[in-house]
Short mmCIF file of C-alpha atoms and ligand atoms in Angstrom, two decimals:
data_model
loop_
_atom_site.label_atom_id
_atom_site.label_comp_id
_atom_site.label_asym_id
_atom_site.label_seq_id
_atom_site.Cartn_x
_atom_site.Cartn_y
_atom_site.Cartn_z
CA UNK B 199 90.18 38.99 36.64
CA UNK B 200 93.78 38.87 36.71
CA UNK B 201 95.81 36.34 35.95
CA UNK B 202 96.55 33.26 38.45
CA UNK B 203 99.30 34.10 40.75
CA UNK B 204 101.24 31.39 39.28
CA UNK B 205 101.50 32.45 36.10
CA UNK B 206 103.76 35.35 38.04
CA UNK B 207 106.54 32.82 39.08
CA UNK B 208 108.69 32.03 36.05
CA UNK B 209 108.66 28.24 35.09
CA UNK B 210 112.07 26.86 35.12
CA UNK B 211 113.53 27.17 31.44
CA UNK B 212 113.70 24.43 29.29
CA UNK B 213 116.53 21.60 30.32
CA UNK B 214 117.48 21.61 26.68
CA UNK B 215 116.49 24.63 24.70
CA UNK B 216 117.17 26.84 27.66
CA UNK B 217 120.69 25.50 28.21
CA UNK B 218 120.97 27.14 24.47
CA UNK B 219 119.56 30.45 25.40
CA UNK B 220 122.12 30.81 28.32
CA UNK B 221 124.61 30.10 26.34
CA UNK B 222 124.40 32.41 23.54
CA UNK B 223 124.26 34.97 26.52
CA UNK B 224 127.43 33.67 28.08
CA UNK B 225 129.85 36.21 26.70
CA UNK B 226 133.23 33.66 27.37
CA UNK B 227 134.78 33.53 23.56
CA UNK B 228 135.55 30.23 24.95
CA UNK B 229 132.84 28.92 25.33
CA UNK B 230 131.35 25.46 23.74
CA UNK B 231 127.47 24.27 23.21
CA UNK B 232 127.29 20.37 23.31
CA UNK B 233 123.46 20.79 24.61
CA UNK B 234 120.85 20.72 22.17
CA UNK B 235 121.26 17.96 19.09
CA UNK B 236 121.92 19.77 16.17
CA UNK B 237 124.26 18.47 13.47
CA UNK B 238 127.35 20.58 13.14
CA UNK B 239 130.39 20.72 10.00
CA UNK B 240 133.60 20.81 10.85
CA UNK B 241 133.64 24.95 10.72
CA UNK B 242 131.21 24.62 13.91
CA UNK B 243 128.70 25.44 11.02
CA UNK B 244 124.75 23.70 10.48
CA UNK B 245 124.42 24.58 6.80
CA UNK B 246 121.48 23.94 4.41
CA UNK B 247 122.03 20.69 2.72
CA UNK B 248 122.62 21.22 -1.18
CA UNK B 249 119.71 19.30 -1.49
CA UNK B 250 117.03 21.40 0.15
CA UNK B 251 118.73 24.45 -1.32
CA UNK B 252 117.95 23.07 -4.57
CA UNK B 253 114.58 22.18 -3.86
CA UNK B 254 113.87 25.92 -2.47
CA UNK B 255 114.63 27.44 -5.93
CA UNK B 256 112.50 24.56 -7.87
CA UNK B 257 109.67 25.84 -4.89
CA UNK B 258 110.18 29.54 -5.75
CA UNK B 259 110.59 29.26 -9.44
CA UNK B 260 107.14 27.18 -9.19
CA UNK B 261 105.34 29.94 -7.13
CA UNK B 262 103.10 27.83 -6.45
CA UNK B 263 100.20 29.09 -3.19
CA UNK B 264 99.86 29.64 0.10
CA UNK B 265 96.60 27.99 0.67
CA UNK B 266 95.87 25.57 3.87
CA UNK B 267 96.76 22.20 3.41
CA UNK B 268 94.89 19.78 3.89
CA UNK B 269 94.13 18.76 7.75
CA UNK B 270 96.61 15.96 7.80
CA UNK B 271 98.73 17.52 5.04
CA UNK B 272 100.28 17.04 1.58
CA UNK B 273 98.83 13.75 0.05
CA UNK B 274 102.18 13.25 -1.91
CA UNK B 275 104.19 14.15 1.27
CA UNK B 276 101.81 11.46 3.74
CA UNK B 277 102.91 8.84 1.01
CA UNK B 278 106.33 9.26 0.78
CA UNK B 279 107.17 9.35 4.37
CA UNK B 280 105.13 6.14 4.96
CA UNK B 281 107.27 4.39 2.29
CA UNK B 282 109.98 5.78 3.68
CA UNK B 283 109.38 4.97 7.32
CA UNK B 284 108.14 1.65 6.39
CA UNK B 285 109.37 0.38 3.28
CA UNK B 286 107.52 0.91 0.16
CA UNK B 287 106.82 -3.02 -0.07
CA UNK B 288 105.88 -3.68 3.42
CA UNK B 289 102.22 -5.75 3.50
CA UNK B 290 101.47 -2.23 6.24
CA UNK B 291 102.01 0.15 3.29
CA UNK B 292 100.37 -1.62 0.66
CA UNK B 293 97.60 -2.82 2.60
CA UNK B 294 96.74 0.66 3.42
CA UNK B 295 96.50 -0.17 6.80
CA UNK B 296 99.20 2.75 7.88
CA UNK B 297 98.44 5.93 7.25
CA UNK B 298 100.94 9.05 7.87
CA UNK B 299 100.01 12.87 9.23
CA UNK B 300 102.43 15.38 8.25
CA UNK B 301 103.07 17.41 11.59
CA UNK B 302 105.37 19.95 12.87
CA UNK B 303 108.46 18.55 13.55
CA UNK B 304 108.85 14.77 15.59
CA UNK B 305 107.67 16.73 18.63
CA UNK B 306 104.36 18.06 16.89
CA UNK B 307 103.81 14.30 15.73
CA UNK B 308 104.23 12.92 18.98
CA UNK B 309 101.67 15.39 20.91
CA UNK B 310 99.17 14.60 18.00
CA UNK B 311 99.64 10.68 18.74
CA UNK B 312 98.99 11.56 22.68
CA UNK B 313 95.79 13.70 21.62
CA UNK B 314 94.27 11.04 19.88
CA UNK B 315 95.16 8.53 22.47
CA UNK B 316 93.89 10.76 25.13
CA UNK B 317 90.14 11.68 22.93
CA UNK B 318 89.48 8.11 21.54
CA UNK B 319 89.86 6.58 25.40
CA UNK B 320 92.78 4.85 25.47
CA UNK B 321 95.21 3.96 28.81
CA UNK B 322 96.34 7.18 30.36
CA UNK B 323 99.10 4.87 31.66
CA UNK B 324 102.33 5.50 29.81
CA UNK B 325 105.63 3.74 29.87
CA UNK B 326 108.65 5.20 29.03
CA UNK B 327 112.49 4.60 29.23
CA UNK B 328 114.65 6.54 31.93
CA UNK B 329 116.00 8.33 31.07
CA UNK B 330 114.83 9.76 27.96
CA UNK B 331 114.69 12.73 25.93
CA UNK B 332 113.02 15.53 28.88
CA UNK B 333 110.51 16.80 26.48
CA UNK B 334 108.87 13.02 26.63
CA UNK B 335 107.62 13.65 30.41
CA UNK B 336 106.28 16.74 30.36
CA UNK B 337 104.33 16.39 26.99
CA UNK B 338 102.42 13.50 28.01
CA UNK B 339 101.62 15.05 31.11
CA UNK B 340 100.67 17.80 29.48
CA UNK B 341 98.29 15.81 27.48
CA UNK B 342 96.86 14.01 30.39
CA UNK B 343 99.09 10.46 30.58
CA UNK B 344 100.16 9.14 34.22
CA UNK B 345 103.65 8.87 33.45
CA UNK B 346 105.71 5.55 34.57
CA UNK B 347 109.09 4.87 33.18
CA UNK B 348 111.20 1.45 32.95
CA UNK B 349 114.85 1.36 33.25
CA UNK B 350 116.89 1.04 30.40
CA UNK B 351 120.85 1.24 30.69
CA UNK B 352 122.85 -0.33 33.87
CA UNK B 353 124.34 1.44 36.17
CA UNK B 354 127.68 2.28 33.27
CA UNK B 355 124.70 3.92 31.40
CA UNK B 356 126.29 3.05 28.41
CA UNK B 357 124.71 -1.08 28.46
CA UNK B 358 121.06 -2.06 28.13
CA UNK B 359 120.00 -3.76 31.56
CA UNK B 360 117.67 -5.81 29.73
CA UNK B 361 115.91 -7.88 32.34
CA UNK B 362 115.78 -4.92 34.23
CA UNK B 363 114.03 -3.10 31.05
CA UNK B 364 111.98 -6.47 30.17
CA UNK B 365 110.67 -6.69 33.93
CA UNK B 366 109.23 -3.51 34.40
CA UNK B 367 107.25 -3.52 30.91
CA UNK B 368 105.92 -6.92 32.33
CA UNK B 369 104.34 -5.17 34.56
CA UNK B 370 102.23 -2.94 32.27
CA UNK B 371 98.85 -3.28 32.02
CA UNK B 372 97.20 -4.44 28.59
CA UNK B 373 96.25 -1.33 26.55
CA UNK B 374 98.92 0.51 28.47
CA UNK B 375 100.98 2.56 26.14
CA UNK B 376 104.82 2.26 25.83
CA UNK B 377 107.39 4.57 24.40
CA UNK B 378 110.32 3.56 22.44
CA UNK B 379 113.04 5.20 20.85
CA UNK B 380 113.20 3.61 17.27
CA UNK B 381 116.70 4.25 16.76
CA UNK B 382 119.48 7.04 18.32
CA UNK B 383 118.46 6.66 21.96
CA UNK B 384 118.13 9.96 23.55
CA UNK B 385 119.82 10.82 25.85
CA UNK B 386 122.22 7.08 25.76
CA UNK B 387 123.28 6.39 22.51
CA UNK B 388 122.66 3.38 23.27
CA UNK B 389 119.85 1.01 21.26
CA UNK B 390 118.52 -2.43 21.62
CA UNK B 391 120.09 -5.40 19.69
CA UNK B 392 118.09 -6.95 17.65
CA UNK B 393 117.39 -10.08 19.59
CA UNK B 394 115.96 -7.26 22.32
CA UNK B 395 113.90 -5.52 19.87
CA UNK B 396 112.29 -9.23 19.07
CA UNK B 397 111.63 -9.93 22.77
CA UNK B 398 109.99 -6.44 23.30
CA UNK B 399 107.91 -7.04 20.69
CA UNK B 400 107.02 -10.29 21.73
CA UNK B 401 106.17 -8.35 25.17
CA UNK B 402 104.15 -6.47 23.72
CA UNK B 403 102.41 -8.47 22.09
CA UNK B 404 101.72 -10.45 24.85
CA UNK B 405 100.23 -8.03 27.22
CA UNK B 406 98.46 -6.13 24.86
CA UNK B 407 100.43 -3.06 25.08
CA UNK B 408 100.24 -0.56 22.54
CA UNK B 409 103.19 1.64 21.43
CA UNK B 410 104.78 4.68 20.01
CA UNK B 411 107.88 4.53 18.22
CA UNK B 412 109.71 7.94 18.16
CA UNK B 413 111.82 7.91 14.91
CA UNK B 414 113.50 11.18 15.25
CA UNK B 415 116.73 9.87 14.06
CA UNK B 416 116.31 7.67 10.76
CA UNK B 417 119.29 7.67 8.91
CA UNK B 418 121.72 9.26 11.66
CA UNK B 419 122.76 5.71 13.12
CA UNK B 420 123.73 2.83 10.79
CA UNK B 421 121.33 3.80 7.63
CA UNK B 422 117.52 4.29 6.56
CA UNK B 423 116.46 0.71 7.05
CA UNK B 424 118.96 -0.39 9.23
CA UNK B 425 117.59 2.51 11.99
CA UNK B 426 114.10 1.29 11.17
CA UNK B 427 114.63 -2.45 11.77
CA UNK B 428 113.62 -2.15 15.58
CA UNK B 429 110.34 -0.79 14.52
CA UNK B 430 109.89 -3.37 11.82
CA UNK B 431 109.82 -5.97 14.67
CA UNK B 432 106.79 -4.09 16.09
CA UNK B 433 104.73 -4.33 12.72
CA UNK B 434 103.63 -7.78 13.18
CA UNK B 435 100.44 -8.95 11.17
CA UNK B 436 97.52 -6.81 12.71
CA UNK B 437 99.70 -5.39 15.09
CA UNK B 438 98.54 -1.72 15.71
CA UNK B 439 101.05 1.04 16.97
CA UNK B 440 101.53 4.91 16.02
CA UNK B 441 104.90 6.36 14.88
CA UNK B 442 106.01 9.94 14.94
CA UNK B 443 109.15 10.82 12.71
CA UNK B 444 111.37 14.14 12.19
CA UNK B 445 112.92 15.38 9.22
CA UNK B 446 114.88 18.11 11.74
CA UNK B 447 118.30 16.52 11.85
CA UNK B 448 118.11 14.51 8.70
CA UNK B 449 117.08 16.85 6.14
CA UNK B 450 118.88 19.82 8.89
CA UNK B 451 115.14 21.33 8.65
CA UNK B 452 115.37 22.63 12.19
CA UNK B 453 113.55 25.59 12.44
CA UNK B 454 110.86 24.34 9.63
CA UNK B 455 109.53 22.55 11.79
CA UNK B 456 108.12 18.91 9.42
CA UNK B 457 107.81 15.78 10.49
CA UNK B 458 105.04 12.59 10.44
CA UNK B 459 102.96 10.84 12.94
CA UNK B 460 102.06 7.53 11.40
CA UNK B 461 99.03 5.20 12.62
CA UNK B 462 99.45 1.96 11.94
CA UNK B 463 96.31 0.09 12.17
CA UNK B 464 94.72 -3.90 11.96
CA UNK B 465 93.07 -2.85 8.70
CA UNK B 466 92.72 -0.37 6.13
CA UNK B 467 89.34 0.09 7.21
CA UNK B 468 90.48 0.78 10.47
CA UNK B 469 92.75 3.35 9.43
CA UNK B 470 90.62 5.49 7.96
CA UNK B 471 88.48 5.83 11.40
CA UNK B 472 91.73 6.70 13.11
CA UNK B 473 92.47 8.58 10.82
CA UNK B 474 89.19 10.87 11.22
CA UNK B 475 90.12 11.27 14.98
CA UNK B 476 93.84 12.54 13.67
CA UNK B 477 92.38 15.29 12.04
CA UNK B 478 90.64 16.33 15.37
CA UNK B 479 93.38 16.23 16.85
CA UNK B 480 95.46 18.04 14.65
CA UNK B 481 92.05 20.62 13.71
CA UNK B 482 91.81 21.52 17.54
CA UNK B 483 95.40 22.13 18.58
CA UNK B 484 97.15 23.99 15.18
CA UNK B 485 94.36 23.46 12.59
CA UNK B 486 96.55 22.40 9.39
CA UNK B 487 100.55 21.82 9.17
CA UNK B 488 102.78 24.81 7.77
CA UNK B 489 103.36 23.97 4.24
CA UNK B 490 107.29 24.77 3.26
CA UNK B 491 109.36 21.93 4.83
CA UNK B 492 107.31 19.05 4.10
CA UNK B 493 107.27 20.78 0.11
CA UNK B 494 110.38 20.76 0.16
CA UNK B 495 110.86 16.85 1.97
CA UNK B 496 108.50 15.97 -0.94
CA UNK B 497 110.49 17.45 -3.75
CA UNK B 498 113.57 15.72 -2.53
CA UNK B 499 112.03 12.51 -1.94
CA UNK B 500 110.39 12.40 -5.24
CA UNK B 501 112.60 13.37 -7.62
CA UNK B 502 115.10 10.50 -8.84
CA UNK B 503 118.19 12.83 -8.62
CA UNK B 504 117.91 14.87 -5.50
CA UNK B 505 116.94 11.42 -3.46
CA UNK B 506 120.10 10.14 -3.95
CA UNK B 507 122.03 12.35 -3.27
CA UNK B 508 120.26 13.73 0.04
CA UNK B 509 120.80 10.10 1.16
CA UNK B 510 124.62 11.09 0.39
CA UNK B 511 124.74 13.73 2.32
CA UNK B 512 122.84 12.38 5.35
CA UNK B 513 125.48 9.36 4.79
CA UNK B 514 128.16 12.23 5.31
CA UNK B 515 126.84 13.40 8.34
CA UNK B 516 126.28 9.86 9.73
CA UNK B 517 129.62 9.12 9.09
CA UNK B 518 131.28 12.63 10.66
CA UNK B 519 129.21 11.95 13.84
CA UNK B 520 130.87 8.45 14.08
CA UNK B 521 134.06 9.87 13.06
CA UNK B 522 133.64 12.79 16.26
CA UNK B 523 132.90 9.26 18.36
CA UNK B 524 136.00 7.59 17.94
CA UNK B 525 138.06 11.36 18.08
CA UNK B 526 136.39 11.82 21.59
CA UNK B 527 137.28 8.13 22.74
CA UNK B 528 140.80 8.82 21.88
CA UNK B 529 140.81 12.22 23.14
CA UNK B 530 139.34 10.90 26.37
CA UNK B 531 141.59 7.98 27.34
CA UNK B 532 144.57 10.45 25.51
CA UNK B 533 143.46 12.22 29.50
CA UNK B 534 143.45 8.93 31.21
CA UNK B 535 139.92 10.13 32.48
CA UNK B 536 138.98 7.47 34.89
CA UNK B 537 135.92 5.33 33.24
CA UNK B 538 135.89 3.06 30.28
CA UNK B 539 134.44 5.22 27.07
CA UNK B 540 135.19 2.65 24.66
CA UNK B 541 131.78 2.20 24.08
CA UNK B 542 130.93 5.91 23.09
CA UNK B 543 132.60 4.69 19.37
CA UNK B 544 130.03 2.10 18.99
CA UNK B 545 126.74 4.05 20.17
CA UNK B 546 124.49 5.20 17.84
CA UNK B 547 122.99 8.71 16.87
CA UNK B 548 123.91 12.08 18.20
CA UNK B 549 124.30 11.90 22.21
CA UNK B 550 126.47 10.34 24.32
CA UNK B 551 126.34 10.16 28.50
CA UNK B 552 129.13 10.91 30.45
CA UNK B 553 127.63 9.88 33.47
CA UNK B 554 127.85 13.35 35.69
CA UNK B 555 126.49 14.24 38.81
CA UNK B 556 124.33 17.79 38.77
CA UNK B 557 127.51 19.72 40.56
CA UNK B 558 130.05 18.52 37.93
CA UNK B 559 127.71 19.26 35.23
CA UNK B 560 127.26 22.72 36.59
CA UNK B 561 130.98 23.23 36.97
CA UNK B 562 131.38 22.45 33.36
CA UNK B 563 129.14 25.07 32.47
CA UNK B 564 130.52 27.39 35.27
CA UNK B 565 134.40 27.36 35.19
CA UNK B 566 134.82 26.21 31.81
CA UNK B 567 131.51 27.42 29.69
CA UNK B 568 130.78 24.21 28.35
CA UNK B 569 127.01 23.27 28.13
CA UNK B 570 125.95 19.81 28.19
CA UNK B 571 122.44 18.80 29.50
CA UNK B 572 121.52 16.50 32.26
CA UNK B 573 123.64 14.50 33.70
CA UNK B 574 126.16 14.94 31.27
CA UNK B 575 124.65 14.11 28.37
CA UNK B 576 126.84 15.41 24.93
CA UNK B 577 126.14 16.22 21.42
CA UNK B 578 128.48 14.14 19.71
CA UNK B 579 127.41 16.05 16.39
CA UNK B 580 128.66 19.00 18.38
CA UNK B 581 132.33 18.23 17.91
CA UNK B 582 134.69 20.13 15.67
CA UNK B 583 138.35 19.77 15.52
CA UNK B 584 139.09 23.60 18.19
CA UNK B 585 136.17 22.50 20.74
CA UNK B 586 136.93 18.50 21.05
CA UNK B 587 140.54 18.84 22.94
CA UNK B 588 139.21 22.07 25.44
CA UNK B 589 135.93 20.02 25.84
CA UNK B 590 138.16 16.60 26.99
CA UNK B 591 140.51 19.19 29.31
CA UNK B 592 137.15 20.78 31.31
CA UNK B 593 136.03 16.93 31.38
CA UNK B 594 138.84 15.80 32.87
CA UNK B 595 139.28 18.63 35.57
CA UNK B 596 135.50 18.46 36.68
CA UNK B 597 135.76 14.49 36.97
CA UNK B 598 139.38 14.61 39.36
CA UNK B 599 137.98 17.84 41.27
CA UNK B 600 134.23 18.20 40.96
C1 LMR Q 199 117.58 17.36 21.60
O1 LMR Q 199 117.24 16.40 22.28
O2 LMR Q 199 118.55 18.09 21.88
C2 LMR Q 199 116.83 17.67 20.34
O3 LMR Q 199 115.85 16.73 20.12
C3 LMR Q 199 116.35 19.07 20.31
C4 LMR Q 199 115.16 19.27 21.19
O4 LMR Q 199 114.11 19.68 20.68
O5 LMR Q 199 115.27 19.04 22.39
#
C-alpha cells in the first residue's frame, strides 16, 4: 500500500518554529528573529546559565547510568518541582494530594495532561483563551478535544476584556476543561489581576469546570511565587486541576527538553489512581522521560548553593526582559508610531503584540527581514542594543505604508 495521498502535500510549517527555520535561511546580514521565545544576552547570545554548567560537571564527574527512569521520572526531581510549583508548605503538597510527572519540556507535560483526560473519559470540550500560544489548538485536537476558545484582551489587545472573558467561560459546561496561562500570557503579555484570577476561580468552581494551568513561564514575570499566585487561587480545598510546567526558558534548557505535568487531586488517595493512568499515558506515547535536564534541574534545586544563585540569574534575565520593555516603549514613541505602547513596559513575560494585520506582518519579514509571528506578536527577550532601533524603523514604515 502506499502511503495516503495526503501525506504527499506538505503541511504548512510551524507558525512559530518554522518562522525560525526561514529565517536562518534568509541570507539578509540584516536580518532580526523576534519569533520564537527564547531568552537572549545583550551579545544576541542564549548562553548556558553558570548554574547548569556547574551542575553538568558534578553529573559527569558522578558518571552515574543511563538506565530508564522511572515511568513518571526522577523521584527527587517529581518532589522538587511540586514544592517548587506549589510551595513546599502548601496543605496540596503536604497532603500528598498533588503529585508531579517529569515530562519533556511544558509541551510534553501538557499532551500527557490531554492523554489522560482523553483515556480516563473526561469532557472533550476544551476552553481556551484567543489568542494563545498556536501549539495549544492543534495539540488538543490532536489528542481528540473539540476546541472552543473565550476572548481574552479588548480590542487594544494589550487590556483584559474581562466580562467578555468571564461570559464566555459561563457558558462552559460542568466537567468542561479550561486552559489558562498561569503567568506570561502567550502571545499578550498581558495576565489577569488578581481580583480576576479570584473570580475565575470562583467560576470555576461554580460550574464544575476543570482546568489546566500552563506554567511555562515561572520566574520570567514578577518572581517564583509571585508568577504562581494565579494558580494558587485555583488550589482551593479539594479543588482538582492538572498543571504542566517548563524549565526551557528558566533554567535556558531549550533543547533538553524537561519539564512537569502536575495532578492535583481531592485526596492523596486519589492521586495515586491518577497517577496510575499518568503512567499510561506517558508508557504509550514516549515510554519514560530522557534523563539529563531534569538531573541537572534536580542538582540545582537541591543543592543550597547553586539554588540561589540560579534564582539570581533567572532574576537577571527577568529584569533584562523588563529592561528591553521600557527600551522598546521609548524607542517606539521616540518614532511617534501611531498607537499607545505604554503598556508594553508593564506586561509580563517574554511577548508583546503589536497588533498587525497578516500583510504588515509579512512586509516586516519581506522588505525588512524581521520575523515576528502572528499578528505581530514580538519576543521582547529578543532585543539587544543593534536590533531594537532597526526593529522600531521597519515597525514604523510597515504601520504608515503597509
Ligand atoms: C514560543 O511560544 O515561542 C515558545 O514557547 C517556543 C515554542 O515552542 O513555540
Amino acid at each position: 500500500m502506499p502511503l495516503p495521498s495526503l501525506a504527499r502535500i506538505p503541511a504548512p510549517s510551524d507558525p512559530i518554529l518554522g518562522l525560525t527555520e526561514a529565517f536562518k535561511a534568509d541570507p539578509r546580514t540584516t536580518k532580526i528573529n523576534l519569533s520564537s521565545g527564547v531568552f537572549v544576552d545583550a551579545s544576541g547570545k542564549t548562553p548556558v546559565l553558570p548554574t547548569v554548567i556547574e551542575a553538568e560537571r558534578r553529573l559527569a564527574a558522578a558518571a552515574g547510568t543511563k538506565l530508564y527512569r522511572p515511568i513518571d521520572g526522577d523521584d527527587v526531581y517529581r518532589g522538587l518541582v511540586r514544592s517548587l510549583v506549589l510551595g513546599a508548605d502548601h496543605e496540596a503538597v503536604t497532603s500528598g494530594r498533588a503529585l508531579a510527572t517529569q515530562t519533556p519540556g511544558g509541551t510534553g507535560g501538557l499532551r500527557v495532561a490531554a492523554d489522560l483526560l482523553r483515556q480516563t473519559g473526561a469532557s472533550s470540550t476544551l476552553w481556551m483563551s484567543e489568542p494563545t500560544w498556536p501549539n495549544h489548538p492543534q495539540m488538543f485536537k490532536a489528542a481528540g478535544f473539540a476546541v472552543k476558545t473565550y476572548p481574552y484582551t479588548d480590542a487594544t489587545g494589550r487590556r483584559i476584556d474581562e466580562a467578555a472573558l468571564l461570559g464566555a467561560l459561563g457558558q462552559a459546561e460542568p466537567g468542561d476543561i479550561v486552559l489558562l496561562h498561569g503567568a506570561c500570557h502567550n502571545p499578550t503579555g498581558v495576565d489577569p489581576s488578581a481580583e480576576l484570577w479570584r473570580k475565575i476561580g470562583d467560576l470555576i468552581e461554580e460550574r464544575g469546570l476543570l482546568p489546566i494551568v500552563d506554567l511555562a513561564y515561572q520566574g520570567f514575570g514578577d518572581g517564583l511565587r509571585e508568577d504562581a499566585a494565579g494558580l494558587m487561587e485555583l488550589v482551593r480545598p479539594g479543588a482538582e486541576l492538572l498543571v504542566s510546567t517548563s524549565f526551557s526558558k528558566t533554567f535556558s534548557l531549550y533543547s533538553e527538553r524537561v519539564g512537569a505535568m502536575l495532578v492535583i487531586a481531592r485526596s492523596a488517595e486519589d492521586a495515586k489512581a491518577v497517577q496510575s493512568h499518568v503512567k499510561v499515558a506517558v508508557r504509550v506515547n514516549y515510554s519514560n522521560p530522557p534523563a539529563h535536564g531534569a538531573d541537572i534541574v534536580r542538582t540545582v534545586l537541591s543543592d543550597e548553593a547553586l539554588r540561589p544563585q540560579w534564582e539570581a540569574e533567572l532574576a537577571a534575565m527577568r529584569a533584562r526582559i523588563k529592561d528591553n520593555r521600557a527600551a522598546l516603549v521609548a524607542a517606539l514613541q521616540a518614532r511617534a508610531i501611531p498607537g499607545d505602547w505604554t503598556s508594553i513596559a508593564s506586561q509580563r513575560g517574554m511577548f508583546a503584540m503589536m497588533g498587525l494585520t497578516l500583510e504588515q506582518v509579512a512586509r516586516l519579514r519581506d522588505v525588512h527581514g524581521v520575523y515576528v509571528v502572528g499578528k505581530g506578536r514580538i519576543n521582547v527577550a529578543g532585543f539587544t542594543a543593534s536590533n531594537m532601533d532597526p526593529f522600531a524603523d521597519a515597525l514604523a514604515e510597515v504601520i504608515a505604508n503597509g
